[in-house]
Amino acid sequence: MDEEYVPNYRVEDYQELKEGQATILFPKNNEVFYNPVQQFNRDMSIAAIKTWRDTNNEAKMLRFNKSANPNKAAPSTKFTILEALAASGLRSVRYAKEIEDIDFILTNDLLADAVESIKRNAHFNGISQSLVRANQGDAVAVMYAHRDKGAFDVVDLDPYGTAAPFIDGAIQAVKKGGLICVTCTDLAVLASHNHPEACFAKYGGNPLKAEFCHELALRLVINSLQQTANRHKRYIEPLLSCSIDFYVRIFVRVHDKPILVKNVASQTGIVYHCRYCGTFATQPFGTVEPGKGATLKYHVSAASAAERTCTQCESKLEIGGPCWLGPLHNKDFVQRMYDTVSSASSSMYGTQPRMKGMLKVILEELDDVPFHYSHPELCSAVRASCPPLTKVNSALLNAGYRVSGSHTQHGSIKTDAPPQVVWDVMRSLVKEMGRSPKIVEGSPADRLLAKPITTEISFDQHKDANPESRRIKLVRYQMNPEKNWGPKARHSEASKPKNADAKRKQQDRSHTPEDSLAASVPEAAADSESAAELDTVSNDVKKLRTE
């Protein structure tokens, strides 16, 4: 390493911003950007890395105790982190001050001004240069340079825009059993139908303009991570996948297990979606079944039963994906993280109430059921007023199926009930409430209601219809955190790279103009069973899509 370098600066020339245990000097000329809305991202990342560290150390000790070699030294609890796209260095400074057992953090950025900011903020917070090691370099080149002996335990990708150009480098730069943390803020590409060609080019799959578009965004990014890992005979295990405000944040563990790679075809596939009523069906690319002894047999899936039109309303179907169809989370990991966050002091995480709410809703999700319906969308399809959400949940539970919400959308219904049962519930509601006179004969709504009810439906209140997260009044779906919130503008022109090659490299970290849309549904601070509030959510969705 270089000799100890002391940056030259005057504190009075900077604006002090405190977050967690860190205080950064934010330049008044905006040479690097700061987005306070992203504090939730950093709080969640700190909690996730701590949880990964604890589980990883336990696994190390378990292997050590099983080895029964008295001459073998106990495994080290120290670990390394690469922050590949660091900007001001705030994230690395917080990691250094708030996470124990870090050996060192390589804090990298392409811009000289950003690297100077990293050094300045580390010095101002009393952090040694041996702990936070500022580095100027192209993120991809840095990761490839460390893919052999210098691999990291944790690789953090938090780009301004898509993480797609950095995924291959991250997969190769992380150690076996290591953690990759990925942010993508280009939800205008990932969670809408505006730019399917751009989404396919970046992530290898088509997005959909569907109520579950944010969950599909998570699954598209995970699939991109998985396919990249598989090329290197590696397998990624999603530990926690979050749709947050205007971005997604995903935490995955990387395994060197070729046997797991063989299972990926059965966990990857496409989704058929009805443009009118929202009915959907998934189709995996492969199946796995037990073979002789401990072996497994792998098969290509049979042709899908899905037709070109919806089985319920006979409208056209569209295809999303390929995408990840496996679990989005490791529930043991999430439970441990939830317990850690809940037991922490309120001063440790500035966004603790929201962290607890999101983690609790994720724990309640049916993780073996890809995608979900929307309560307002179901009611809109049959031109009915929205009853309490618990009434619909109760009907599905009373019919013998499981049901939950999704953290990705307020008013969501995630269930293992087949579409026929879901629409039998809606037909029974219309039968109880009365058919709308606005339904035109031969319309999709008319065709939906014309089908016979084949399921015995009971709307008696079920004890599990109201989830615990709602009963204990957690912050399940956050309000917009501030006026004009969203991705902030990129740092000023004066700090951009001067030469054309550096500019080209930086473009992968920038938004396209449409990214400012953010394609994120405004979320309510608290739940309500009233039809009025659910209609408001539905109207907000439509408004965002037409703006």
Coordinates of C-alpha atoms in Angstrom, one line a residue:
M1 CA 0.0 0.0 0.0
D2 CA 1.0 3.7 -0.4
E3 CA 2.4 5.6 2.5
E4 CA -0.2 7.1 4.8
Y5 CA -1.8 10.0 2.9
V6 CA -3.4 12.9 4.7
P7 CA -5.9 14.7 2.5
N8 CA -5.8 18.5 2.5
Y9 CA -9.2 20.1 3.2
R10 CA -11.0 22.7 5.3
V11 CA -14.1 21.4 7.1
E12 CA -15.8 24.8 6.8
D13 CA -15.8 24.4 3.0
Y14 CA -18.1 21.4 3.2
Q15 CA -21.5 20.6 4.3
E16 CA -21.6 17.9 7.1
L17 CA -24.1 15.2 6.6
K18 CA -24.7 12.5 9.3
E19 CA -26.0 9.0 8.5
G20 CA -25.7 6.1 10.9
Q21 CA -22.3 6.4 12.7
A22 CA -20.7 8.2 9.8
T23 CA -20.5 11.9 9.0
I24 CA -19.5 12.8 5.5
L25 CA -18.3 16.1 4.1
F26 CA -20.6 16.8 1.2
P27 CA -19.0 19.2 -1.4
K28 CA -21.0 22.3 -2.1
N29 CA -20.0 22.1 -5.8
N30 CA -21.7 18.7 -6.1
E31 CA -18.6 16.9 -7.3
V32 CA -20.2 13.6 -6.0
F33 CA -23.8 13.0 -5.3
Y34 CA -25.7 12.1 -2.1
N35 CA -29.2 10.7 -2.0
P36 CA -30.7 10.6 1.5
V37 CA -33.5 8.3 0.3
Q38 CA -30.9 5.6 -0.2
Q39 CA -30.3 5.5 3.6
F40 CA -32.7 2.6 3.7
N41 CA -30.6 0.8 1.1
R42 CA -27.5 1.3 3.3
D43 CA -29.2 0.3 6.5
M44 CA -30.5 -2.9 4.9
S45 CA -27.1 -3.7 3.5
I46 CA -25.4 -3.3 6.9
A47 CA -27.9 -5.6 8.5
A48 CA -27.7 -8.1 5.6
I49 CA -23.8 -8.2 5.7
K50 CA -23.9 -8.7 9.5
T51 CA -26.3 -11.6 9.1
W52 CA -24.2 -13.1 6.3
R53 CA -21.1 -12.7 8.4
D54 CA -22.6 -14.5 11.4
T55 CA -24.0 -17.4 9.3
N56 CA -20.7 -17.7 7.4
N57 CA -18.6 -17.8 10.6
E58 CA -20.9 -20.5 12.0
A59 CA -20.5 -22.6 8.9
K60 CA -16.7 -22.2 9.1
M61 CA -16.6 -23.3 12.7
L62 CA -18.9 -26.3 11.9
R63 CA -16.5 -27.5 9.2
F64 CA -13.6 -26.9 11.5
N65 CA -15.1 -28.9 14.3
K66 CA -15.9 -31.8 11.9
S67 CA -12.3 -31.9 10.6
A68 CA -11.0 -33.2 13.9
N69 CA -7.5 -32.0 13.1
P70 CA -5.9 -30.7 16.3
N71 CA -3.0 -29.1 14.3
K72 CA -5.4 -27.1 12.1
A73 CA -5.8 -23.4 13.1
A74 CA -9.3 -22.1 13.8
P75 CA -10.7 -20.2 10.8
S76 CA -10.4 -16.4 10.8
T77 CA -13.6 -14.4 11.3
K78 CA -12.2 -11.5 9.3
F79 CA -13.6 -10.8 5.8
T80 CA -13.0 -8.4 3.0
I81 CA -15.4 -6.1 1.0
L82 CA -15.2 -4.5 -2.4
E83 CA -17.4 -1.5 -3.0
A84 CA -16.9 -1.3 -6.8
L85 CA -18.7 2.0 -7.4
A86 CA -18.2 4.1 -4.3
A87 CA -18.8 7.8 -5.2
S88 CA -18.5 9.7 -1.9
G89 CA -17.4 6.7 0.1
L90 CA -20.3 7.0 2.5
R91 CA -21.3 3.3 2.2
S92 CA -17.7 2.1 2.9
V93 CA -17.3 4.5 5.8
R94 CA -20.5 3.2 7.4
Y95 CA -19.5 -0.4 6.8
A96 CA -16.1 0.3 8.5
K97 CA -17.7 2.0 11.5
E98 CA -20.8 -0.2 12.0
I99 CA -19.7 -3.8 10.9
E100 CA -17.3 -5.7 13.0
D101 CA -14.6 -8.1 11.8
I102 CA -13.8 -6.4 8.5
D103 CA -10.2 -7.0 7.4
F104 CA -10.4 -4.2 4.8
I105 CA -12.7 -2.5 2.3
L106 CA -11.4 -1.8 -1.2
T107 CA -13.4 1.4 -2.0
N108 CA -13.2 2.0 -5.8
D109 CA -14.4 4.7 -8.2
L110 CA -13.4 5.7 -11.7
L111 CA -13.3 9.4 -11.0
A112 CA -10.4 11.2 -9.3
D113 CA -12.7 13.6 -7.5
A114 CA -14.7 10.7 -6.0
V115 CA -11.5 8.9 -4.8
E116 CA -10.4 12.2 -3.2
S117 CA -13.8 12.4 -1.5
I118 CA -13.4 8.8 -0.2
K119 CA -10.0 9.6 1.3
R120 CA -11.3 12.8 2.8
N121 CA -14.4 11.2 4.4
A122 CA -12.4 8.2 5.7
H123 CA -9.9 10.6 7.3
F124 CA -12.6 12.8 8.7
N125 CA -14.3 9.8 10.4
G126 CA -11.0 8.6 11.9
I127 CA -10.7 5.5 9.7
S128 CA -7.3 4.3 8.7
Q129 CA -6.3 3.9 5.1
S130 CA -5.5 0.2 5.8
L131 CA -9.2 -0.4 6.6
V132 CA -10.8 1.7 3.9
R133 CA -8.5 1.5 0.9
A134 CA -9.4 4.2 -1.7
N135 CA -8.7 3.1 -5.3
Q136 CA -9.2 4.7 -8.6
G137 CA -10.0 2.3 -11.4
D138 CA -12.6 0.9 -13.8
A139 CA -14.9 -1.3 -11.7
V140 CA -14.9 -4.2 -14.2
A141 CA -11.1 -4.1 -14.5
V142 CA -10.7 -4.1 -10.7
M143 CA -13.0 -7.1 -10.3
Y144 CA -11.3 -9.1 -13.0
A145 CA -7.9 -8.3 -11.5
H146 CA -9.0 -9.9 -8.2
R147 CA -10.8 -13.0 -9.6
D148 CA -8.1 -15.4 -8.7
K149 CA -6.1 -15.2 -5.4
G150 CA -7.4 -11.7 -4.4
A151 CA -11.1 -12.6 -4.4
F152 CA -13.4 -10.7 -1.9
D153 CA -15.8 -12.1 0.6
V154 CA -18.4 -9.4 -0.2
V155 CA -18.8 -7.5 -3.4
D156 CA -21.2 -4.5 -3.4
L157 CA -22.6 -3.1 -6.7
D158 CA -24.5 0.1 -6.3
P159 CA -24.4 1.7 -9.7
Y160 CA -26.4 4.7 -11.0
G161 CA -28.6 2.8 -13.4
T162 CA -28.1 -0.9 -14.4
A163 CA -25.7 -3.3 -12.8
A164 CA -25.7 -5.5 -15.9
P165 CA -22.1 -4.5 -17.1
F166 CA -20.6 -5.4 -13.7
I167 CA -22.3 -8.7 -13.0
D168 CA -19.8 -11.0 -14.7
G169 CA -16.9 -9.3 -12.9
A170 CA -18.7 -9.6 -9.5
I171 CA -19.4 -13.3 -10.0
Q172 CA -15.7 -13.9 -10.6
A173 CA -14.4 -11.6 -7.9
V174 CA -16.3 -13.1 -5.0
K175 CA -15.1 -16.1 -2.9
K176 CA -16.9 -19.4 -2.5
G177 CA -19.7 -18.8 -0.1
G178 CA -19.3 -15.1 -0.5
L179 CA -22.0 -12.4 -0.7
I180 CA -22.9 -10.2 -3.7
C181 CA -25.1 -7.1 -3.1
V182 CA -26.7 -5.7 -6.2
T183 CA -28.7 -2.5 -6.9
C184 CA -30.5 -1.7 -10.1
T185 CA -32.3 1.7 -10.4
D186 CA -33.4 1.3 -14.0
L187 CA -37.0 0.3 -13.2
A188 CA -38.3 2.2 -16.2
V189 CA -36.7 -0.6 -18.2
L190 CA -37.2 -3.5 -15.7
A191 CA -40.7 -2.8 -14.6
S192 CA -42.6 -1.5 -17.6
H193 CA -43.4 -2.2 -21.2
N194 CA -41.8 1.0 -22.5
H195 CA -38.4 -0.5 -23.4
P196 CA -38.6 -4.3 -23.7
E197 CA -35.8 -4.4 -26.2
A198 CA -33.5 -2.6 -23.7
C199 CA -34.5 -4.9 -20.9
F200 CA -33.8 -8.0 -23.0
A201 CA -30.4 -6.6 -24.0
K202 CA -29.4 -5.9 -20.4
Y203 CA -31.0 -8.8 -18.5
G204 CA -31.9 -11.4 -21.1
G205 CA -35.7 -11.3 -20.5
N206 CA -38.8 -9.4 -21.4
P207 CA -40.6 -7.2 -18.8
L208 CA -44.4 -6.9 -18.5
K209 CA -46.8 -4.1 -17.8
A210 CA -48.4 -6.1 -15.1
E211 CA -49.4 -5.6 -11.5
F212 CA -46.5 -7.9 -10.5
C213 CA -44.0 -5.9 -12.6
H214 CA -41.8 -5.2 -9.6
E215 CA -41.6 -8.8 -8.6
L216 CA -40.8 -9.7 -12.3
A217 CA -38.0 -7.0 -12.1
L218 CA -36.5 -8.9 -9.2
R219 CA -36.7 -12.2 -11.0
L220 CA -35.2 -10.8 -14.2
V221 CA -32.1 -9.5 -12.3
I222 CA -31.7 -12.7 -10.4
N223 CA -31.9 -14.7 -13.6
S224 CA -29.2 -12.5 -15.1
L225 CA -27.0 -13.2 -12.0
Q226 CA -27.8 -16.9 -12.1
Q227 CA -27.1 -17.4 -15.8
T228 CA -23.8 -15.5 -15.5
A229 CA -22.8 -17.6 -12.5
N230 CA -23.7 -20.9 -14.2
R231 CA -21.2 -20.2 -17.0
H232 CA -18.5 -20.3 -14.4
K233 CA -19.9 -23.5 -12.8
R234 CA -21.2 -21.4 -9.9
Y235 CA -24.7 -21.1 -8.4
I236 CA -26.3 -18.1 -6.7
E237 CA -28.7 -18.5 -3.8
P238 CA -31.0 -15.5 -3.3
L239 CA -30.9 -14.6 0.4
L240 CA -33.0 -11.4 0.3
S241 CA -34.6 -9.7 -2.7
C242 CA -36.2 -6.3 -2.2
S243 CA -38.2 -4.0 -4.4
I244 CA -37.7 -0.6 -2.8
D245 CA -38.9 2.8 -4.0
F246 CA -37.3 3.4 -7.4
Y247 CA -34.9 0.4 -7.4
V248 CA -34.3 -3.2 -6.5
R249 CA -31.7 -4.4 -4.0
I250 CA -30.7 -8.1 -4.1
F251 CA -28.4 -10.1 -1.8
V252 CA -27.2 -13.5 -3.1
R253 CA -24.7 -16.1 -1.8
V254 CA -22.4 -17.7 -4.4
H255 CA -21.8 -21.5 -4.3
D256 CA -19.3 -23.6 -6.2
K257 CA -21.6 -26.5 -6.6
P258 CA -22.1 -27.8 -10.2
I259 CA -24.9 -30.2 -9.0
L260 CA -26.9 -27.1 -8.1
V261 CA -26.2 -25.6 -11.6
K262 CA -28.1 -28.6 -13.1
N263 CA -31.2 -27.6 -11.2
V264 CA -31.4 -24.1 -12.7
A265 CA -33.5 -25.1 -15.8
S266 CA -36.3 -26.3 -13.4
Q267 CA -36.1 -22.9 -11.6
T268 CA -36.1 -20.8 -14.7
G269 CA -38.9 -20.1 -17.2
I270 CA -41.4 -17.8 -18.7
V271 CA -44.7 -16.3 -17.5
Y272 CA -47.9 -16.0 -19.5
H273 CA -49.9 -12.9 -18.6
C274 CA -53.4 -11.7 -19.6
R275 CA -53.5 -8.1 -20.6
Y276 CA -57.0 -7.6 -19.4
C277 CA -57.7 -9.5 -16.2
G278 CA -54.2 -10.2 -15.0
T279 CA -54.4 -14.0 -15.0
F280 CA -51.0 -15.6 -15.2
A281 CA -49.3 -19.0 -15.6
T282 CA -45.7 -19.9 -15.3
Q283 CA -43.8 -22.4 -17.5
P284 CA -40.3 -23.7 -16.3
F285 CA -37.8 -24.8 -18.9
G286 CA -37.0 -28.1 -17.1
T287 CA -38.1 -30.6 -14.5
V288 CA -36.1 -32.7 -12.0
E289 CA -37.2 -36.1 -10.6
P290 CA -35.4 -38.7 -8.4
G291 CA -33.3 -41.3 -10.2
K292 CA -31.6 -44.4 -9.0
G293 CA -30.1 -44.0 -5.6
A294 CA -29.1 -40.5 -4.8
T295 CA -29.1 -39.4 -8.5
L296 CA -31.5 -37.1 -10.2
K297 CA -33.0 -37.1 -13.6
Y298 CA -33.3 -33.9 -15.6
H299 CA -35.9 -33.4 -18.4
V300 CA -36.9 -30.7 -20.7
S301 CA -40.4 -29.5 -19.8
A302 CA -43.4 -30.5 -21.9
A303 CA -45.1 -27.9 -24.1
S304 CA -47.2 -25.4 -22.1
A305 CA -50.9 -25.9 -21.7
A306 CA -51.3 -22.1 -22.1
E307 CA -53.1 -21.0 -25.2
R308 CA -52.7 -17.7 -27.1
T309 CA -55.8 -16.4 -25.2
C310 CA -56.7 -16.3 -21.5
T311 CA -58.6 -19.2 -20.1
Q312 CA -60.8 -16.9 -18.1
C313 CA -61.6 -13.8 -20.2
E314 CA -60.4 -15.0 -23.6
S315 CA -58.2 -11.9 -24.0
K316 CA -54.7 -12.0 -25.5
L317 CA -51.8 -13.4 -23.5
E318 CA -48.3 -11.9 -23.5
I319 CA -45.0 -13.5 -22.5
G320 CA -42.6 -12.3 -19.9
G321 CA -39.1 -13.6 -19.1
P322 CA -37.1 -15.8 -19.2
C323 CA -36.9 -15.2 -15.5
W324 CA -36.0 -16.8 -12.2
L325 CA -39.0 -18.9 -10.8
G326 CA -37.3 -20.2 -7.7
P327 CA -37.5 -18.6 -4.2
L328 CA -36.7 -14.9 -3.9
H329 CA -35.5 -15.2 -0.3
N330 CA -33.9 -17.6 2.2
K331 CA -36.5 -17.5 5.0
D332 CA -34.0 -18.6 7.7
F333 CA -31.7 -15.8 6.7
V334 CA -34.5 -13.2 6.6
Q335 CA -35.8 -14.4 10.0
R336 CA -32.3 -14.0 11.5
M337 CA -31.9 -10.5 10.0
Y338 CA -35.4 -9.5 11.2
D339 CA -34.5 -10.6 14.8
T340 CA -31.2 -8.7 14.6
V341 CA -32.9 -5.5 13.4
S342 CA -35.7 -5.8 15.9
S343 CA -33.3 -6.2 18.8
A344 CA -31.0 -3.3 17.8
S345 CA -31.3 0.1 19.4
S346 CA -33.3 2.7 17.4
S347 CA -30.1 4.8 17.0
M348 CA -28.3 2.0 15.0
Y349 CA -30.6 2.1 12.0
G350 CA -32.3 5.4 11.1
T351 CA -34.9 3.5 9.0
Q352 CA -35.5 0.7 11.5
P353 CA -39.4 0.9 11.5
R354 CA -39.4 0.5 7.7
M355 CA -36.8 -2.3 7.8
K356 CA -38.9 -4.3 10.3
G357 CA -42.0 -3.8 8.2
M358 CA -40.5 -4.9 5.0
L359 CA -38.7 -7.9 6.5
K360 CA -41.8 -9.0 8.3
V361 CA -43.9 -8.9 5.1
I362 CA -41.2 -10.8 3.2
L363 CA -41.3 -13.5 6.0
E364 CA -45.1 -13.8 5.4
E365 CA -44.8 -14.1 1.6
L366 CA -45.5 -17.4 -0.1
D367 CA -42.0 -17.8 -1.5
D368 CA -42.7 -20.9 -3.5
V369 CA -45.4 -19.1 -5.5
P370 CA -44.1 -16.8 -8.2
F371 CA -46.0 -13.6 -8.9
H372 CA -49.3 -12.3 -7.5
Y373 CA -52.7 -10.8 -8.3
S374 CA -53.8 -7.2 -7.4
H375 CA -56.9 -6.7 -5.3
P376 CA -58.0 -3.6 -7.2
E377 CA -57.2 -5.2 -10.6
L378 CA -59.3 -8.2 -9.8
C379 CA -62.3 -6.0 -8.9
S380 CA -61.8 -3.7 -11.8
A381 CA -61.8 -6.7 -14.2
V382 CA -65.4 -7.6 -13.2
R383 CA -66.5 -3.9 -12.6
A384 CA -67.0 -4.4 -8.9
S385 CA -66.3 -2.2 -5.9
C386 CA -63.4 -3.3 -3.8
P387 CA -64.5 -5.2 -0.7
P388 CA -62.1 -5.6 2.3
L389 CA -58.9 -7.4 1.3
T390 CA -59.4 -9.8 4.2
K391 CA -62.7 -10.9 2.7
V392 CA -61.0 -12.1 -0.5
N393 CA -58.2 -13.7 1.5
S394 CA -60.7 -15.5 3.7
A395 CA -62.5 -17.0 0.7
L396 CA -59.2 -18.4 -0.7
L397 CA -58.2 -19.7 2.8
N398 CA -61.6 -21.3 3.4
A399 CA -61.3 -23.0 0.0
G400 CA -58.2 -24.7 1.2
Y401 CA -55.5 -22.6 -0.4
R402 CA -52.7 -20.5 1.0
V403 CA -52.6 -16.7 0.6
S404 CA -50.3 -13.8 1.5
G405 CA -49.4 -10.4 0.4
S406 CA -46.2 -9.3 -1.4
H407 CA -43.8 -6.7 -0.3
T408 CA -43.6 -5.5 -3.9
Q409 CA -47.1 -4.0 -4.0
H410 CA -49.8 -2.8 -1.7
G411 CA -53.1 -4.7 -2.0
S412 CA -51.4 -7.8 -3.6
I413 CA -52.7 -11.3 -3.4
K414 CA -50.2 -14.1 -3.7
T415 CA -51.8 -17.5 -3.6
D416 CA -51.3 -21.1 -4.7
A417 CA -55.0 -21.2 -5.8
P418 CA -55.4 -21.9 -9.6
P419 CA -56.9 -19.1 -11.7
Q420 CA -60.3 -20.8 -11.8
V421 CA -60.6 -20.6 -8.0
V422 CA -59.5 -17.0 -7.9
W423 CA -62.1 -16.0 -10.4
D424 CA -64.7 -18.1 -8.7
V425 CA -64.2 -15.9 -5.7
M426 CA -64.7 -12.8 -7.8
R427 CA -67.8 -14.3 -9.5
S428 CA -69.2 -15.1 -6.1
L429 CA -68.5 -11.5 -4.9
V430 CA -70.4 -10.1 -8.0
K431 CA -73.2 -12.5 -7.3
E432 CA -73.4 -11.2 -3.7
M433 CA -73.0 -7.5 -4.6
G434 CA -74.8 -7.4 -7.9
R435 CA -73.6 -7.1 -11.5
S436 CA -72.6 -3.7 -12.8
P437 CA -74.9 -2.3 -15.5
K438 CA -71.8 -0.9 -17.2
I439 CA -70.7 -4.4 -18.3
V440 CA -71.2 -4.7 -22.1
E441 CA -72.4 -8.1 -23.5
G442 CA -69.5 -9.9 -25.1
S443 CA -66.8 -7.9 -23.3
P444 CA -64.0 -9.5 -21.3
A445 CA -65.8 -8.8 -18.1
D446 CA -68.9 -10.4 -19.4
R447 CA -67.0 -13.5 -20.5
L448 CA -65.4 -13.7 -17.0
L449 CA -68.7 -13.6 -15.3
A450 CA -70.4 -16.0 -17.8
K451 CA -68.2 -18.9 -16.7
P452 CA -69.8 -21.2 -14.0
I453 CA -68.6 -21.2 -10.4
T454 CA -67.1 -24.6 -9.8
T455 CA -65.7 -24.0 -6.3
E456 CA -67.6 -23.8 -3.0
I457 CA -66.9 -20.2 -1.8
S458 CA -67.3 -19.0 1.8
F459 CA -66.6 -15.4 2.8
D460 CA -66.6 -16.2 6.6
Q461 CA -63.7 -14.4 8.3
H462 CA -60.6 -16.7 8.5
K463 CA -58.2 -16.3 11.4
D464 CA -55.2 -16.0 9.0
A465 CA -56.8 -13.6 6.6
N466 CA -55.2 -10.6 8.4
P467 CA -51.4 -11.0 8.6
E468 CA -49.5 -10.4 11.7
S469 CA -47.5 -7.5 10.2
R470 CA -50.8 -5.7 9.8
R471 CA -52.2 -6.6 13.2
I472 CA -49.1 -5.2 15.0
K473 CA -49.2 -2.1 12.8
L474 CA -45.7 -2.3 11.2
V475 CA -44.8 0.1 8.5
R476 CA -45.6 -2.3 5.7
Y477 CA -45.6 0.0 2.7
Q478 CA -43.7 3.2 3.0
M479 CA -45.0 6.6 1.9
N480 CA -43.0 8.6 -0.6
P481 CA -40.1 9.7 1.6
E482 CA -39.8 13.3 0.3
K483 CA -41.0 15.7 -2.3
N484 CA -39.6 15.0 -5.8
W485 CA -37.9 11.9 -4.5
G486 CA -36.2 9.3 -6.8
P487 CA -32.8 9.0 -8.4
K488 CA -30.9 12.2 -8.0
A489 CA -29.1 13.9 -10.9
R490 CA -25.7 12.6 -11.7
H491 CA -22.8 14.7 -10.4
S492 CA -21.9 17.8 -12.2
E493 CA -20.3 18.1 -15.7
A494 CA -17.1 19.5 -14.2
S495 CA -16.3 16.2 -12.5
K496 CA -17.0 13.9 -15.5
P497 CA -14.1 12.2 -17.2
K498 CA -12.4 14.3 -19.8
N499 CA -11.3 11.7 -22.2
A500 CA -13.7 9.9 -24.5
D501 CA -12.8 6.4 -23.2
A502 CA -13.4 7.3 -19.6
K503 CA -16.8 8.8 -20.6
R504 CA -17.8 5.6 -22.4
K505 CA -17.0 3.6 -19.3
Q506 CA -19.0 6.0 -17.1
Q507 CA -22.1 5.7 -19.4
D508 CA -22.8 2.2 -18.0
R509 CA -23.4 3.9 -14.6
S510 CA -25.8 6.5 -15.9
H511 CA -29.5 6.5 -16.5
T512 CA -31.2 6.8 -19.8
P513 CA -33.7 9.7 -19.9
E514 CA -36.6 7.5 -19.2
D515 CA -35.1 6.2 -16.0
S516 CA -36.3 9.3 -14.1
L517 CA -39.8 7.9 -14.3
A518 CA -38.7 5.2 -11.8
A519 CA -41.8 3.1 -12.5
S520 CA -42.6 2.7 -8.9
V521 CA -46.0 2.7 -7.3
P522 CA -46.5 5.2 -4.5
E523 CA -47.1 3.2 -1.3
A524 CA -49.3 3.9 1.6
A525 CA -47.9 4.3 5.1
A526 CA -50.5 2.1 6.7
D527 CA -52.9 -0.5 5.4
S528 CA -56.6 0.0 5.0
E529 CA -59.4 -2.3 4.1
S530 CA -61.6 0.4 2.7
A531 CA -62.6 0.3 -0.9
A532 CA -61.8 4.0 -1.3
E533 CA -58.1 3.6 -0.4
L534 CA -57.7 0.6 -2.5
D535 CA -59.2 2.4 -5.5
T536 CA -56.7 5.3 -4.8
V537 CA -53.8 2.8 -5.1
S538 CA -55.3 1.5 -8.4
N539 CA -55.7 5.0 -9.7
D540 CA -52.1 5.9 -8.8
V541 CA -50.9 2.9 -10.7
K542 CA -52.8 4.0 -13.8
K543 CA -51.7 7.6 -13.4
L544 CA -48.0 6.6 -13.3
R545 CA -48.4 4.4 -16.4
T546 CA -49.9 7.2 -18.4
E547 CA -47.6 10.0 -17.4

